[in-house]
Amino acid sequence: MNLSRRQLLASLAAFPLPSLVRGSTGKLARKDCFFGLHFDLHPSKSDTDLGRDVTPAMVENLLARVQPDFVQYDCKGHAGYLGFKSRTGTSSPGIVKDSLEIWRRVTEQHGVGLYIHFSGVWDAVAVAEHPEWARVKPDGKPDDRLTSTFGPYVDKLMIPELEEAISRYSLDGAWIDGECWAVAPDYGERAQQLFRERTGVAELPRKKDDPGWLDFLELNREQFRRYVRHYIDELHRLHPGVQIASNYLYSSYVPEWAEIPVDFLSGDFLGPTPVSSARLEARYLASTEVPWDLMAWGFVSDRGSTVHKRPAQLEQEAAAVITQGGAFQIYHNPTRAGWIDDRVVDSLARIARFCAARREVSFKTKPVPQVAVLFSRHSLYSNTGRLFGGWGSAADPARGSVDALLAAGYSVEIIPDWKLADVAQYPVVVVPDWNDIGAAVREAVSGYARNGGTLILFGAANARELAALTGIRVTAVRERQSVVPGDSGFASVRGAWADVDPGSARVVGQRFPTYDTRANAAPGALAADCGSGKTVLIPGPIGTAYANFHAPALHEWLRAAMATVFRPMVEIEAPSHGVEVSVRRKGERLLVHLTNMTVMQAGPEFPVVDYVPPIGPLNVTVRLPARPSKVTWEPGANAVESTWQDGVLRASIPRLEIHGVIAID
């Protein structure tokens, strides 16, 4: 395509897209960016034509049609080769044209921020050329991929490479990849010395039962934090105003208070169940109160094949993110030569329009507290043997609990265990079936319930550890299958279940050993008063089971049990359980987000959602103390058929496509 810039800009008439008034530089600070694009290539030794097909016209076409707030383009991938001809690092031998120079020139003309994708801890070239910079594996051999955060790599190579790229291309920032999720315990001499000084134990532990195992893991975590803080501080010193993120730092992968001065938080979600991943990560990141975004992969790669997602699918994934107040970006691969096909541009333009239309009612909104799910750093750090996430199935208690509660119709947030000082604002707190939430958290949630909160407990471990709080006596814990009945069928929940003596508690849900509900019923959900608050105990692996199978009967059974102690602010009657609710505020405006998740990617065999069928009609009730002045359906400010009486707003939505908002003034 050889269009002039004037022709490209004129073509916007066919693709109308709301845009923002930007500052004097034309570029938004990352904290104010709402929609972005990410392109990475991971340059390699075998590349032969990097940049060959990157042209100003191609970049003009993309930016004019899509109008992103920022672009992230490749600079260094996990192989360790740079995508530009460098004085400080090892460049790929296949560079034909300077891609970053073209991207910088055209993004600057359009007032679009330019960031680079840059691999940090994971640098295969660095450790091949300098084995002494490598992380040492438990067998004493140098790692062939990962650098040591205890070593000189960050000062000798990483910071100089970043400083050169930032200076040469006047970059707005960097998205550092291959970080918390890649770093692993280091068995090098420096780690051993520090461990010996700290613990007095001479030999580094290799497994959970070895002396000092948890101390050794924490020593490595502390070193990773020092490493990130060091390069952030140094880059800020060298380039005031440059904006840096370490991929997945302070997400559910690093569930800690955000103390390192990164400029924004970010992560990329992928895999066979991306909406489920996005739900958890968006809610976790929203809890940090640091500017954040999440990146959806625009394609699925599995079993040696790659397929591009359709716009409807990515609009669903975008909705899972922006309903929580954050920003959204999409990742696509150009060709190795840097070409981006118009089919990809068309798809990106449609998704950009979808997001832009919802910016005002989505971006930087605040939650209206309803149901909070506890995320346990203590359980993950104590039981997994990993420094940080991805946690895999170890995080299923939280992911499955979020999914089940959303399917049951609740507006859900995440509350990390480091943030429990804020717990009193939530009407309901759900503690998933973690292995061990720790004594301090047990005390905090017990106090929450005694002081008037409604506490929902899942799992045998919580049943055992918090039995005194509930007044319920645990008589045994056994691995078993329990069957719970839903509206029109059953769900099998296999795992550790606690047998209980209810005492004075009320049985509000039963479980059975088989599908025969005529006999052998056992208490499955029990409600009890606790001080001025309430508890519901479900002494089985509810979150884990729902993450594994997403059985409708399970969320129906859960909803029935919770309904005995809690009525949410917003309730929906819909033809499907696939309507996801999120209750938010922006200023004085109440925003009820509704997302159609009836059809979404649910496995590798069917990776693409081609069409999301509309749902309707929806009858929505919102408990409001005063009559609203106006009720509209956004985007579009369309009037909503509604009534208000005795503190209840009743609204009718004829049709929900993928996402819409009931805005109440």
XYZ file of C-alpha atoms in Angstrom:
665
model
C 0.000 0.000 0.000
C 1.560 3.320 -1.131
C -0.714 6.047 0.207
C 0.308 9.569 1.011
C -0.075 10.793 4.555
C -2.936 13.052 3.416
C -4.746 10.069 1.894
C -4.209 8.025 5.027
C -5.585 10.717 7.302
C -8.530 11.255 4.964
C -9.318 7.557 5.229
C -10.203 8.108 8.897
C -13.636 9.245 7.756
C -14.407 5.599 7.093
C -13.082 4.593 10.511
C -14.307 7.243 12.980
C -12.563 6.930 16.318
C -12.796 9.276 19.296
C -9.472 10.861 20.198
C -8.119 12.842 23.125
C -6.755 16.343 23.360
C -3.087 15.748 24.093
C -0.450 17.847 25.791
C 2.138 20.087 24.178
C 4.278 17.090 23.222
C 1.232 15.375 21.757
C 1.950 12.261 23.859
C 0.080 11.085 26.925
C 1.926 10.025 30.055
C 1.606 6.279 30.449
C -0.712 6.721 33.453
C -3.183 8.464 31.107
C -2.918 5.939 28.253
C -5.950 3.719 27.723
C -5.292 1.717 24.550
C -2.008 0.496 23.126
C -0.318 -1.917 20.726
C 2.573 -4.285 21.301
C 4.783 -5.859 18.632
C 7.692 -8.076 19.501
C 9.936 -10.316 17.442
C 12.641 -11.578 19.849
C 15.511 -10.981 17.353
C 17.717 -14.013 16.888
C 20.980 -15.167 15.383
C 19.139 -16.738 12.446
C 17.281 -13.586 11.347
C 18.172 -12.290 7.874
C 15.710 -9.485 7.107
C 14.813 -7.583 10.279
C 13.225 -4.255 9.395
C 13.289 -4.824 5.655
C 9.561 -4.177 5.162
C 9.045 -1.491 7.803
C 8.145 1.760 6.035
C 6.830 5.122 7.190
C 3.699 4.522 5.082
C 2.976 1.225 6.844
C 3.366 2.816 10.273
C 1.299 5.844 9.151
C -1.481 3.534 8.014
C -1.536 1.703 11.331
C -1.437 4.810 13.535
C -3.969 6.763 11.487
C -6.472 3.916 11.464
C -6.034 2.597 15.006
C -5.000 5.748 16.915
C -3.312 4.010 19.856
C -2.100 6.013 22.831
C 1.208 4.122 22.743
C 3.108 1.449 20.835
C 5.591 -1.045 22.261
C 8.047 -2.334 19.654
C 10.728 -4.958 19.901
C 14.268 -4.184 20.986
C 15.591 -7.286 22.754
C 13.967 -10.681 23.268
C 14.878 -13.659 25.415
C 17.594 -14.790 23.008
C 19.469 -11.632 24.008
C 20.065 -10.177 20.529
C 19.257 -6.508 19.992
C 17.068 -5.395 17.101
C 19.183 -2.325 16.381
C 22.875 -1.942 15.576
C 24.313 -1.406 19.027
C 27.590 -0.148 20.438
C 26.964 -1.803 23.811
C 25.333 -5.192 23.226
C 25.093 -8.011 20.712
C 22.937 -7.124 17.728
C 21.166 -9.651 15.552
C 23.208 -10.185 12.363
C 20.018 -9.952 10.300
C 19.264 -6.224 10.648
C 18.481 -4.765 7.224
C 16.796 -1.509 8.247
C 16.494 0.436 11.511
C 12.895 -0.329 12.511
C 12.995 1.677 15.716
C 14.108 4.827 13.902
C 11.074 4.634 11.597
C 8.662 3.814 14.408
C 10.040 6.664 16.512
C 9.848 9.184 13.700
C 6.244 8.385 12.776
C 4.938 7.922 16.335
C 6.427 11.305 17.235
C 4.583 12.910 14.324
C 1.315 11.375 15.549
C 1.834 12.175 19.238
C 2.008 8.484 20.137
C 4.303 7.204 22.874
C 6.966 4.677 21.839
C 8.168 2.028 24.289
C 10.407 -0.954 23.728
C 10.005 -4.612 24.565
C 13.231 -5.622 26.311
C 14.131 -8.926 27.971
C 15.798 -8.497 31.355
C 16.723 -11.487 33.526
C 16.362 -13.848 30.555
C 19.287 -13.182 28.179
C 20.741 -16.269 26.512
C 23.479 -14.370 24.623
C 24.756 -12.688 27.776
C 25.229 -15.944 29.678
C 26.758 -17.673 26.635
C 29.355 -14.916 26.274
C 29.792 -14.464 30.053
C 29.045 -17.714 31.923
C 30.102 -15.968 35.140
C 27.004 -13.737 34.782
C 24.652 -16.721 34.747
C 22.375 -17.879 37.495
C 23.826 -21.081 38.958
C 21.465 -24.064 38.911
C 21.065 -26.491 41.854
C 23.529 -28.891 40.183
C 26.211 -26.190 40.232
C 26.156 -25.567 36.472
C 25.542 -22.147 34.901
C 22.074 -21.554 33.493
C 22.026 -21.315 29.699
C 19.186 -18.736 29.684
C 18.934 -16.816 32.954
C 21.301 -14.216 34.324
C 22.063 -13.883 38.028
C 20.483 -10.951 39.842
C 23.420 -11.243 42.277
C 25.922 -10.640 39.474
C 27.222 -7.746 37.318
C 24.945 -8.309 34.287
C 22.563 -5.485 35.196
C 25.394 -2.911 35.342
C 27.725 -4.323 32.716
C 25.133 -4.908 29.990
C 21.437 -4.412 30.759
C 21.487 -0.769 31.873
C 23.976 0.259 29.135
C 21.789 -1.390 26.452
C 18.657 0.336 27.761
C 20.422 3.675 28.112
C 21.717 3.461 24.549
C 18.273 2.633 23.143
C 16.518 5.358 25.155
C 19.078 7.961 24.109
C 19.289 6.999 20.457
C 15.539 6.819 19.837
C 14.222 9.302 22.417
C 12.054 6.535 23.808
C 9.186 7.199 26.165
C 9.860 4.048 28.136
C 10.441 0.326 28.278
C 8.424 -2.809 29.067
C 10.915 -5.184 30.651
C 10.056 -8.833 29.941
C 11.463 -12.140 31.204
C 11.559 -10.881 34.778
C 9.665 -12.093 37.864
C 8.172 -15.105 36.091
C 11.599 -16.170 34.764
C 13.885 -15.571 37.758
C 14.789 -18.735 39.688
C 16.721 -19.579 42.890
C 20.428 -18.927 42.428
C 23.005 -21.347 43.850
C 26.024 -19.185 43.104
C 28.794 -18.197 45.505
C 27.308 -14.802 46.383
C 23.942 -16.321 47.261
C 25.625 -19.000 49.349
C 27.683 -16.413 51.226
C 24.662 -14.250 52.035
C 22.593 -17.275 53.032
C 25.304 -18.524 55.399
C 25.603 -15.093 57.008
C 21.826 -14.897 57.470
C 21.066 -18.412 58.724
C 24.318 -20.076 59.801
C 23.426 -22.982 57.494
C 26.418 -23.922 55.359
C 24.717 -25.785 52.515
C 22.094 -24.222 50.297
C 18.741 -26.073 50.497
C 17.460 -27.868 47.397
C 13.952 -28.843 48.481
C 11.142 -27.923 50.837
C 12.234 -30.086 53.771
C 15.857 -28.898 53.761
C 16.890 -26.511 56.572
C 16.395 -22.857 55.623
C 14.324 -23.509 52.475
C 11.899 -20.609 52.944
C 14.738 -18.318 54.040
C 16.630 -19.186 50.864
C 13.648 -18.400 48.661
C 13.134 -15.074 50.414
C 16.824 -14.212 50.032
C 16.417 -14.627 46.267
C 13.220 -12.547 46.276
C 14.976 -9.754 48.134
C 17.776 -9.789 45.574
C 15.306 -9.588 42.688
C 13.685 -6.553 44.330
C 17.117 -4.887 44.685
C 17.907 -5.661 41.047
C 14.671 -4.072 39.754
C 14.948 -1.059 42.052
C 18.532 -0.519 40.923
C 17.869 -0.385 37.194
C 14.680 1.668 37.685
C 16.502 4.218 39.831
C 19.455 4.375 37.447
C 17.319 4.841 34.328
C 15.252 7.515 36.076
C 18.485 9.268 37.028
C 19.876 9.110 33.513
C 16.572 9.938 31.797
C 14.107 11.793 34.033
C 10.630 11.194 32.686
C 11.340 7.808 31.098
C 8.614 5.315 32.094
C 9.477 1.730 32.988
C 7.520 -1.415 33.899
C 8.774 -4.864 34.855
C 6.374 -7.390 33.338
C 3.987 -8.806 35.963
C 5.655 -7.049 38.883
C 3.030 -6.379 41.579
C 0.443 -8.484 39.801
C -0.797 -11.789 41.218
C 2.663 -13.077 40.208
C 4.325 -10.802 42.807
C 1.526 -10.264 45.341
C 3.287 -7.595 47.373
C 2.806 -3.945 48.231
C 4.179 -1.816 45.365
C 7.260 -0.182 46.880
C 9.655 -0.117 43.900
C 9.069 3.085 41.865
C 8.007 1.510 38.574
C 5.955 3.945 36.512
C 3.187 1.527 35.608
C 2.236 -2.104 36.054
C 1.591 -4.457 33.175
C 1.346 -8.082 32.142
C 0.388 -10.213 29.162
C -2.312 -12.843 29.514
C -2.540 -15.845 27.214
C -3.323 -19.535 27.206
C -6.476 -21.557 26.558
C -8.652 -19.580 29.021
C -7.610 -15.940 28.576
C -10.788 -14.363 29.998
C -10.365 -16.305 33.230
C -6.749 -15.123 33.484
C -7.699 -11.535 32.677
C -10.438 -11.489 35.312
C -8.008 -12.408 38.080
C -5.121 -10.213 36.925
C -7.265 -7.140 36.259
C -8.825 -7.327 39.701
C -5.463 -7.853 41.355
C -3.801 -4.960 39.513
C -6.772 -2.706 40.284
C -6.184 -3.350 43.985
C -2.668 -1.848 43.832
C -3.848 1.682 42.986
C -0.836 2.049 40.648
C -1.443 2.873 36.924
C -1.793 -0.416 35.091
C -2.679 -2.173 31.879
C -3.059 -5.725 30.645
C -2.005 -7.094 27.278
C -4.084 -9.629 25.377
C -2.374 -11.829 22.834
C -4.006 -11.236 19.457
C -3.305 -14.820 18.460
C -3.196 -18.314 19.930
C -0.182 -20.582 19.448
C -0.572 -24.217 20.398
C 0.605 -27.593 19.103
C 2.784 -26.021 16.449
C 0.039 -23.873 14.945
C -0.926 -20.221 15.268
C -4.331 -18.671 14.650
C -5.394 -15.040 14.957
C -8.259 -14.172 17.277
C -11.305 -12.435 15.833
C -12.310 -8.905 16.925
C -15.330 -10.096 18.957
C -13.062 -12.315 21.028
C -10.586 -9.530 21.720
C -13.432 -7.148 22.557
C -14.529 -9.620 25.238
C -10.982 -9.768 26.575
C -10.773 -5.976 26.490
C -14.010 -5.742 28.469
C -12.604 -8.077 31.136
C -9.822 -5.522 31.634
C -11.374 -2.089 31.175
C -14.351 -2.832 33.419
C -11.846 -2.831 36.288
C -10.590 0.678 35.503
C -7.346 -0.189 33.751
C -5.876 0.193 30.274
C -5.717 -2.422 27.518
C -3.196 -3.356 24.862
C -2.993 -6.024 22.157
C 0.055 -8.029 21.113
C 0.638 -9.100 17.515
C 3.712 -10.360 15.698
C 4.764 -8.624 12.479
C 6.581 -10.748 9.935
C 10.279 -11.200 10.660
C 10.816 -8.357 8.179
C 8.458 -6.136 10.175
C 5.401 -6.101 7.898
C 1.951 -5.679 9.470
C -0.843 -6.814 7.173
C -3.954 -4.680 6.611
C -6.119 -7.513 7.931
C -4.449 -7.093 11.308
C -4.839 -3.320 11.076
C -8.554 -3.688 10.302
C -9.038 -5.891 13.355
C -7.055 -3.551 15.610
C -9.027 -0.536 14.369
C -12.327 -2.192 15.247
C -11.148 -3.121 18.756
C -9.731 0.376 19.235
C -13.126 1.857 18.405
C -14.782 -0.524 20.860
C -12.428 0.583 23.646
C -12.466 4.290 22.800
C -16.259 4.381 22.919
C -16.074 3.090 26.515
C -13.174 5.130 27.793
C -15.225 7.700 29.685
C -17.250 5.092 31.589
C -14.358 2.661 32.154
C -10.939 4.247 32.574
C -9.844 5.128 36.116
C -13.167 4.159 37.646
C -13.300 3.048 41.287
C -15.021 -0.051 42.638
C -18.182 -0.038 44.717
C -17.272 -2.678 47.333
C -19.378 -5.810 47.168
C -17.593 -9.191 47.269
C -13.829 -9.382 47.817
C -11.760 -12.529 47.235
C -8.664 -12.922 49.413
C -5.413 -13.426 47.490
C -2.875 -15.205 49.699
C 0.779 -14.389 49.214
C 1.503 -16.422 52.341
C 0.087 -19.621 50.859
C 1.909 -19.213 47.539
C 5.266 -18.203 48.983
C 5.139 -20.958 51.622
C 3.990 -23.898 49.521
C 4.966 -23.630 45.856
C 8.777 -23.565 45.890
C 8.723 -20.746 43.339
C 10.087 -17.254 43.862
C 7.160 -15.663 42.020
C 4.371 -16.628 39.580
C 3.074 -17.785 37.210
C 1.768 -20.056 39.852
C -0.095 -22.483 37.609
C -2.650 -24.553 39.499
C -1.463 -23.171 42.844
C -3.443 -19.981 42.094
C -6.573 -21.917 41.106
C -8.279 -21.327 44.476
C -8.418 -17.596 43.689
C -9.016 -17.845 39.939
C -11.793 -20.388 40.346
C -13.410 -18.455 43.184
C -13.492 -15.276 41.080
C -14.973 -17.138 38.118
C -17.610 -18.900 40.256
C -18.694 -15.704 42.013
C -18.953 -13.812 38.715
C -21.029 -16.621 37.231
C -23.232 -16.440 40.338
C -23.934 -12.781 39.545
C -21.750 -10.945 42.037
C -19.529 -7.908 41.474
C -16.111 -9.143 42.579
C -12.780 -7.635 43.591
C -9.479 -9.038 44.826
C -8.109 -8.067 48.228
C -4.444 -9.101 48.670
C -3.419 -10.265 52.124
C -1.098 -7.258 52.440
C -4.123 -4.952 52.111
C -6.340 -6.343 54.846
C -6.368 -3.004 56.670
C -9.064 -2.090 54.109
C -11.172 -5.193 54.656
C -13.978 -3.486 56.615
C -15.260 -1.685 53.502
C -16.456 -4.959 51.935
C -19.894 -6.393 52.780
C -18.574 -9.889 51.928
C -15.080 -11.394 51.993
C -14.454 -14.816 50.441
C -11.425 -16.809 51.586
C -10.672 -19.395 48.861
C -9.395 -22.901 49.521
C -5.760 -21.878 50.042
C -3.424 -24.339 51.787
C -2.374 -21.886 54.486
C -3.374 -18.219 54.735
C -1.156 -17.679 57.795
C -1.863 -16.776 61.405
C -1.931 -13.001 60.856
C -4.506 -13.255 58.063
C -6.621 -15.712 60.033
C -6.706 -13.188 62.869
C -7.596 -10.325 60.496
C -10.492 -12.123 58.801
C -11.756 -13.371 62.167
C -11.831 -9.796 63.433
C -13.623 -8.727 60.259
C -16.407 -11.254 60.882
C -16.727 -10.505 64.592
C -17.040 -6.802 63.823
C -19.968 -7.185 61.428
C -18.591 -8.544 58.161
C -19.884 -11.546 56.235
C -17.066 -14.080 55.820
C -17.308 -16.952 53.317
C -14.755 -19.717 53.866
C -13.833 -22.387 51.312
C -11.688 -25.449 51.897
C -10.742 -28.028 54.483
C -7.702 -26.082 55.706
C -9.787 -22.992 56.485
C -12.423 -25.195 58.117
C -9.788 -26.690 60.388
C -7.950 -23.467 61.192
C -11.043 -21.288 61.677
C -13.377 -23.831 63.277
C -13.478 -21.885 66.535
C -14.678 -18.796 64.676
C -17.598 -20.616 63.110
C -18.568 -22.741 66.108
C -18.395 -25.789 63.826
C -16.336 -28.822 64.838
C -14.190 -30.600 62.231
C -14.256 -34.344 62.812
C -12.093 -35.537 59.895
C -10.491 -34.426 56.629
C -10.523 -36.890 53.743
C -9.868 -36.909 49.998
C -13.187 -37.666 48.364
C -15.719 -36.798 45.729
C -18.730 -34.792 46.802
C -21.680 -34.098 44.534
C -23.593 -30.821 44.843
C -26.953 -30.163 43.163
C -27.609 -27.176 40.919
C -30.744 -25.925 39.217
C -30.800 -28.675 36.596
C -28.008 -31.104 37.320
C -24.987 -31.782 39.480
C -21.338 -30.858 39.919
C -18.679 -33.195 41.219
C -16.162 -31.583 43.572
C -13.167 -33.833 44.164
C -10.454 -33.144 46.725
C -10.013 -32.637 50.455
C -13.335 -32.242 52.280
C -13.741 -31.730 55.998
C -16.426 -33.709 57.781
C -18.054 -31.441 60.327
C -20.351 -31.406 63.325
C -22.570 -28.366 62.691
C -23.262 -27.591 66.326
C -25.520 -24.542 66.320
C -24.754 -23.659 62.687
C -27.448 -23.840 60.023
C -26.925 -26.189 57.091
C -27.597 -24.062 53.982
C -26.267 -26.480 51.365
C -25.931 -30.229 51.247
C -23.465 -32.496 49.492
C -23.808 -36.145 48.535
C -21.475 -39.040 47.737
C -23.422 -39.834 44.524
C -26.151 -38.353 42.364
C -28.755 -39.961 44.635
C -29.996 -37.114 46.831
C -32.419 -39.329 48.725
C -29.837 -40.480 51.260
C -26.393 -39.910 52.774
C -26.596 -36.111 52.736
C -23.748 -34.314 54.514
C -23.350 -30.657 55.423
C -21.821 -28.876 52.441
C -22.399 -25.269 53.386
C -23.035 -24.027 56.918
C -24.031 -20.550 58.100
C -23.319 -19.282 61.588
C -23.409 -16.021 63.494
C -20.053 -14.659 64.601
C -20.038 -11.690 66.958
C -21.973 -9.033 65.059
C -21.140 -10.671 61.720
C -21.850 -13.877 59.825
C -19.926 -16.771 58.382
C -20.602 -19.385 55.723
C -18.269 -22.361 55.711
C -17.976 -24.652 52.670
C -15.330 -27.162 53.801
C -14.272 -28.325 50.326
C -12.085 -27.166 47.376
C -14.651 -24.909 45.704
C -12.251 -22.513 43.956
C -9.975 -25.256 42.675
C -12.890 -27.374 41.461
C -14.496 -24.463 39.626
C -11.194 -23.477 37.987
C -10.864 -27.020 36.662
C -14.381 -27.554 35.286
C -16.525 -24.397 35.570
C -19.566 -26.558 36.259
C -22.768 -24.464 36.224
C -24.299 -26.500 39.048
C -21.465 -25.475 41.339
C -21.971 -21.716 40.976
C -25.740 -22.218 41.268
C -25.265 -24.166 44.513
C -22.823 -21.542 45.780
C -25.232 -18.712 44.970
C -28.037 -20.454 46.889
C -25.843 -20.841 49.960
C -24.596 -17.241 49.883
C -28.121 -15.894 49.346
C -28.936 -16.927 52.916
C -26.554 -14.282 54.278
C -26.067 -11.637 51.557
C -28.106 -9.724 49.010
C -25.983 -7.830 46.481
C -26.503 -4.214 45.464
C -27.132 -5.244 41.838
C -29.125 -8.274 40.710
C -29.824 -9.432 37.165
C -32.414 -11.636 35.532
C -30.990 -12.816 32.198
C -31.381 -15.754 29.813
C -27.822 -16.854 30.615
C -25.377 -17.057 33.524
C -22.846 -15.484 31.163
C -23.574 -11.861 32.103
C -20.680 -10.536 34.172
C -21.445 -7.637 36.548
C -19.009 -5.020 37.813
C -20.247 -2.110 39.912
C -18.022 0.984 39.663
C -18.023 4.709 40.292
C -16.547 7.708 38.526
C -17.038 10.766 40.671
C -20.677 10.750 41.750
C -21.755 8.618 38.802
C -22.674 4.990 39.473
C -21.694 2.625 36.650
C -23.064 -0.895 36.350
C -20.907 -2.711 33.794
C -22.478 -5.696 32.058
C -20.298 -7.991 29.927
C -21.588 -10.814 27.762
C -19.341 -13.816 28.442
C -21.847 -16.403 27.254
C -19.473 -17.620 24.536
C -15.744 -17.259 25.148
C -12.557 -19.181 24.469
C -12.561 -22.159 26.806
C -9.901 -24.555 25.530
C -7.093 -25.131 23.011
C -9.228 -27.194 20.634
C -11.510 -24.205 19.929
C -9.159 -21.225 20.232
C -11.187 -18.678 18.272
C -14.543 -17.099 19.085
C -15.989 -15.881 15.807
C -19.243 -14.406 17.112
C -20.706 -13.523 20.502
C -24.511 -13.861 20.350
C -26.406 -10.988 21.992
C -28.321 -11.620 25.213
C -31.644 -10.097 26.123
C -33.804 -8.918 27.589
C -32.076 -8.227 30.918
C -33.952 -7.050 33.998
C -31.610 -5.255 36.383
C -32.379 -4.133 39.938
C -30.093 -1.709 41.756
C -30.614 -0.834 45.400
C -30.324 2.978 45.620
C -31.211 5.173 48.601
C -32.376 8.089 46.413
C -34.150 8.483 43.085
C -31.618 8.979 40.254
C -31.834 12.079 38.077
C -30.915 10.188 34.905
C -30.319 6.594 33.780
C -28.581 5.952 30.455
C -27.126 3.030 28.508
C -23.500 3.607 27.509
C -21.843 4.069 25.166
C -24.294 6.317 23.380
C -26.158 7.967 26.261
C -29.348 6.146 25.282
C -32.308 6.425 27.637
C -33.031 3.340 29.753
C -36.539 2.209 30.562
C -36.511 2.285 34.359
C -38.512 2.907 37.529
C -37.473 3.735 41.076
C -39.534 2.939 44.137
C -38.768 2.283 47.817
C -35.010 2.395 47.312
C -34.888 0.077 44.299
C -34.158 1.022 40.688
C -35.561 -1.400 38.123
C -34.116 -1.145 34.624
C -34.783 -3.109 31.455
C -32.042 -3.656 28.875
C -33.497 -5.139 25.668
C -30.203 -6.416 24.271
C -26.606 -6.797 25.435
C -24.034 -7.231 22.690
C -20.578 -7.675 24.240
C -20.425 -4.881 26.805
C -22.513 -1.987 28.007
C -22.930 0.204 31.059
C -25.983 1.370 32.968
C -24.880 4.869 33.985
C -26.820 6.286 36.932
C -26.619 9.997 37.762
